[in-house]
Short mmCIF file of C-alpha atoms (C1' of nucleotides) in Angstrom, two decimals:
data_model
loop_
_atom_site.label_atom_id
_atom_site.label_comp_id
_atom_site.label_asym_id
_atom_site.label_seq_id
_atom_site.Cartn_x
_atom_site.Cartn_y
_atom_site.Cartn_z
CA UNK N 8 -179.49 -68.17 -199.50
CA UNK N 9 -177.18 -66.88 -196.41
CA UNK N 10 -174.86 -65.55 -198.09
CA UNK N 11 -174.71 -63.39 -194.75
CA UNK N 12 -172.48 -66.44 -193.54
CA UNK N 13 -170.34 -66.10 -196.62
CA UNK N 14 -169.81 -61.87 -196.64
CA UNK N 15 -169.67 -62.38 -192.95
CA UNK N 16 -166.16 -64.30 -193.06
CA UNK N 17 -164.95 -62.61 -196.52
CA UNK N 18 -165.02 -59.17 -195.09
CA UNK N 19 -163.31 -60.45 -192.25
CA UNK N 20 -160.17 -62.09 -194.77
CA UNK N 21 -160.30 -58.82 -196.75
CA UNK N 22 -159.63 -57.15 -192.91
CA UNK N 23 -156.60 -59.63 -193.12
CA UNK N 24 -153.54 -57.18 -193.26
CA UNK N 25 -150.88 -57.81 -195.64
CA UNK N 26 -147.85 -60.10 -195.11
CA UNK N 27 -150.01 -61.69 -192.47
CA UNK N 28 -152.34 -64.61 -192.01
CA UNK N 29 -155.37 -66.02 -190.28
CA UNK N 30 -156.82 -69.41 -189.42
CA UNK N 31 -160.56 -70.81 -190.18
CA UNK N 32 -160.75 -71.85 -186.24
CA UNK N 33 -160.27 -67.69 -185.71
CA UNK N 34 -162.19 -66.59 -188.22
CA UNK N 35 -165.16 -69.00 -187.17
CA UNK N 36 -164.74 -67.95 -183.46
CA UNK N 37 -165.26 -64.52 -184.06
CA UNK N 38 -168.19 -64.96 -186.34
CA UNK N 39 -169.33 -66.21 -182.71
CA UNK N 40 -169.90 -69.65 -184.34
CA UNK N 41 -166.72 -71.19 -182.94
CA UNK N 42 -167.05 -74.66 -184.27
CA UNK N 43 -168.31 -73.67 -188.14
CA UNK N 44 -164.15 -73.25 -188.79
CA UNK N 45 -165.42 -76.20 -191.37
CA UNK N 46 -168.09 -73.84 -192.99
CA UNK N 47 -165.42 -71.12 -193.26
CA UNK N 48 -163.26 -73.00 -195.53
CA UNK N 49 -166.79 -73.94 -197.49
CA UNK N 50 -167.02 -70.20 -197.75
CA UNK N 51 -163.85 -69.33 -198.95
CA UNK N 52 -164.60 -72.38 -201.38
CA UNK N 53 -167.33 -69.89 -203.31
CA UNK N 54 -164.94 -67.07 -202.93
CA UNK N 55 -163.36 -68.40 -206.06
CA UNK N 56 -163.00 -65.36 -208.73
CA UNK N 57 -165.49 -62.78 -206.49
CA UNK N 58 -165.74 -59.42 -207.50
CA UNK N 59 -163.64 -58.09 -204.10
CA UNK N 60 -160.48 -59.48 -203.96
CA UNK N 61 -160.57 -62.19 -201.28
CA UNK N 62 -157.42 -63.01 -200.31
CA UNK N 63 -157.94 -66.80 -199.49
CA UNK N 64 -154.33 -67.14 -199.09
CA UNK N 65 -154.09 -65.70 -196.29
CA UNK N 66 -156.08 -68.06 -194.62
CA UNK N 67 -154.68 -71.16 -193.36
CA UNK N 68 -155.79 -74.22 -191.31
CA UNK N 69 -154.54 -74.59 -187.43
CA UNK N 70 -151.42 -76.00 -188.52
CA UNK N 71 -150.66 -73.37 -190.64
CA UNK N 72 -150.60 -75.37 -193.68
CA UNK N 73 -152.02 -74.60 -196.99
CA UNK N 74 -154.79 -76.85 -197.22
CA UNK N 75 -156.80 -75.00 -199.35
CA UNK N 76 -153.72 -74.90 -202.22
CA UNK N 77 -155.47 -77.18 -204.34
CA UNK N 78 -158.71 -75.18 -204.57
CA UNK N 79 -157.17 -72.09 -205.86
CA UNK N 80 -157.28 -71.87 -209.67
CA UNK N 81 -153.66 -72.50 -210.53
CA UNK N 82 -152.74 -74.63 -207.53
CA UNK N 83 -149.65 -72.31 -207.36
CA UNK N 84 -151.12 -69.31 -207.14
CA UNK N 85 -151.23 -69.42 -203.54
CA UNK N 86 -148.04 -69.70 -203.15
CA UNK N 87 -147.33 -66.97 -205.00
CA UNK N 88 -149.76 -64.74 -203.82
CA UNK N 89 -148.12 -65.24 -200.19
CA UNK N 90 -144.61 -64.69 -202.01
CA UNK N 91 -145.72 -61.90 -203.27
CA UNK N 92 -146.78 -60.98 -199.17
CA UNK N 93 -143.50 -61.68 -198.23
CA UNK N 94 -144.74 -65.01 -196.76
CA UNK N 95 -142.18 -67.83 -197.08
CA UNK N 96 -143.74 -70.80 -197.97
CA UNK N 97 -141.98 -74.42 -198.12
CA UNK N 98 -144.01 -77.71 -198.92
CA UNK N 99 -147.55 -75.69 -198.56
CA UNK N 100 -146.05 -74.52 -195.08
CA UNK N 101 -145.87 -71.10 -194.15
CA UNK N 102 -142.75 -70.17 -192.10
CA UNK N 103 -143.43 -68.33 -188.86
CA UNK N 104 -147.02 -68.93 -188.90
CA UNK N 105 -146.85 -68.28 -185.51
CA UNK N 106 -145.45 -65.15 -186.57
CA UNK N 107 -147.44 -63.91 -188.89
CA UNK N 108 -150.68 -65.44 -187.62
CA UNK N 109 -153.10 -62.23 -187.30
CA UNK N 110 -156.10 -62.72 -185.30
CA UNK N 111 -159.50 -61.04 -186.15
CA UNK N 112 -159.79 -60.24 -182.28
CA UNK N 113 -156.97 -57.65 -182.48
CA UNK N 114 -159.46 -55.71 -184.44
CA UNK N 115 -161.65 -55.47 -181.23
"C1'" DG V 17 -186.83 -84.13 -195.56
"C1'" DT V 18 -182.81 -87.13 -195.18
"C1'" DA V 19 -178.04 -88.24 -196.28
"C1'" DA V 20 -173.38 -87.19 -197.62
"C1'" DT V 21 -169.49 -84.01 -198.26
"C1'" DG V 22 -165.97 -80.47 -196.84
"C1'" DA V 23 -159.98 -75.23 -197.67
"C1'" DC V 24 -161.44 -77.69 -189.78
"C1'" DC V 25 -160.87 -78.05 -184.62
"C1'" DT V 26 -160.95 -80.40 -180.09
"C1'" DT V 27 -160.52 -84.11 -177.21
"C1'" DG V 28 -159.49 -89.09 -176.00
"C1'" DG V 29 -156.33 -93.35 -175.83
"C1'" DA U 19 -145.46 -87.07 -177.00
"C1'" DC U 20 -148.01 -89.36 -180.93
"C1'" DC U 21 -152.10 -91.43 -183.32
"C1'" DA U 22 -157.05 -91.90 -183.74
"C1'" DA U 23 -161.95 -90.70 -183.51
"C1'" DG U 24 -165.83 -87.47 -182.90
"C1'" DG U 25 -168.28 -83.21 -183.47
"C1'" DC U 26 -170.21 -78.94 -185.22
"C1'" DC U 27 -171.86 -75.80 -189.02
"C1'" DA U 28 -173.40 -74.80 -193.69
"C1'" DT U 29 -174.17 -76.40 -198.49
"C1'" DT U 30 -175.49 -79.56 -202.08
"C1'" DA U 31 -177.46 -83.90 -204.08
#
DNA sequence: GTAATGACCTTGG
DNA sequence: ACCAAGGCCATTA
């Protein structure tokens, strides 16, 4: 399988720093595929209890809403991992996304 | 090999 | 400005 895809976008949400977050559109667009920001989330999908700690809850859709919530094991648990970040979160909506949106770019 | 799904984004009316 | 539809990529059935 291509996993390649799948280590390709984890590494880059492990790159995420803390108390910040990134959106599948920006992760996708520097994987150079720019429109696979729907395979991103499928990846993040099999990131589910990996051996590296993926921090999934950092990533966020465009609207900086967190519509991957309801994956995560305890639907909670993304909330509190991004409480735990600092991140103020109110009705799966991170406060000052704008803020604390970190783009993999700024690595470049 | 074809069809359907999905933690999305962009563009059109 | 708001609502709606289409598209692209990868995986699974």
């Amino acid at each position: 399988m291509d996993q390649d895809f799948f280590e390709r976008v984890y590494d880059v949400v492990r790159q995420v720093p803390p108390g910040r977050v990134t959106t599948y559109g920006a992760i996708a667009r520097f994987l150079g595929s720019g429109r696979s920001a729907r395979t991103v989330g499928y990846a993040l999908n099999a990131c589910h209890g990996l051996q590296p700690s993926v921090p999934a809850h950092r990533v966020v859709n465009r609207n900086g809403q967190l519509s991957g919530k309801h994956h995560f094991d305890p639907v909670a648990s993304m909330e509190a991992l991004l409480a735990a970040e600092k991140i103020s979160v109110v009705e799966d909506r991170i406060l000052d996304f704008e803020r604390l949106f970190w783009d993999p770019e700024c690595l470049l």
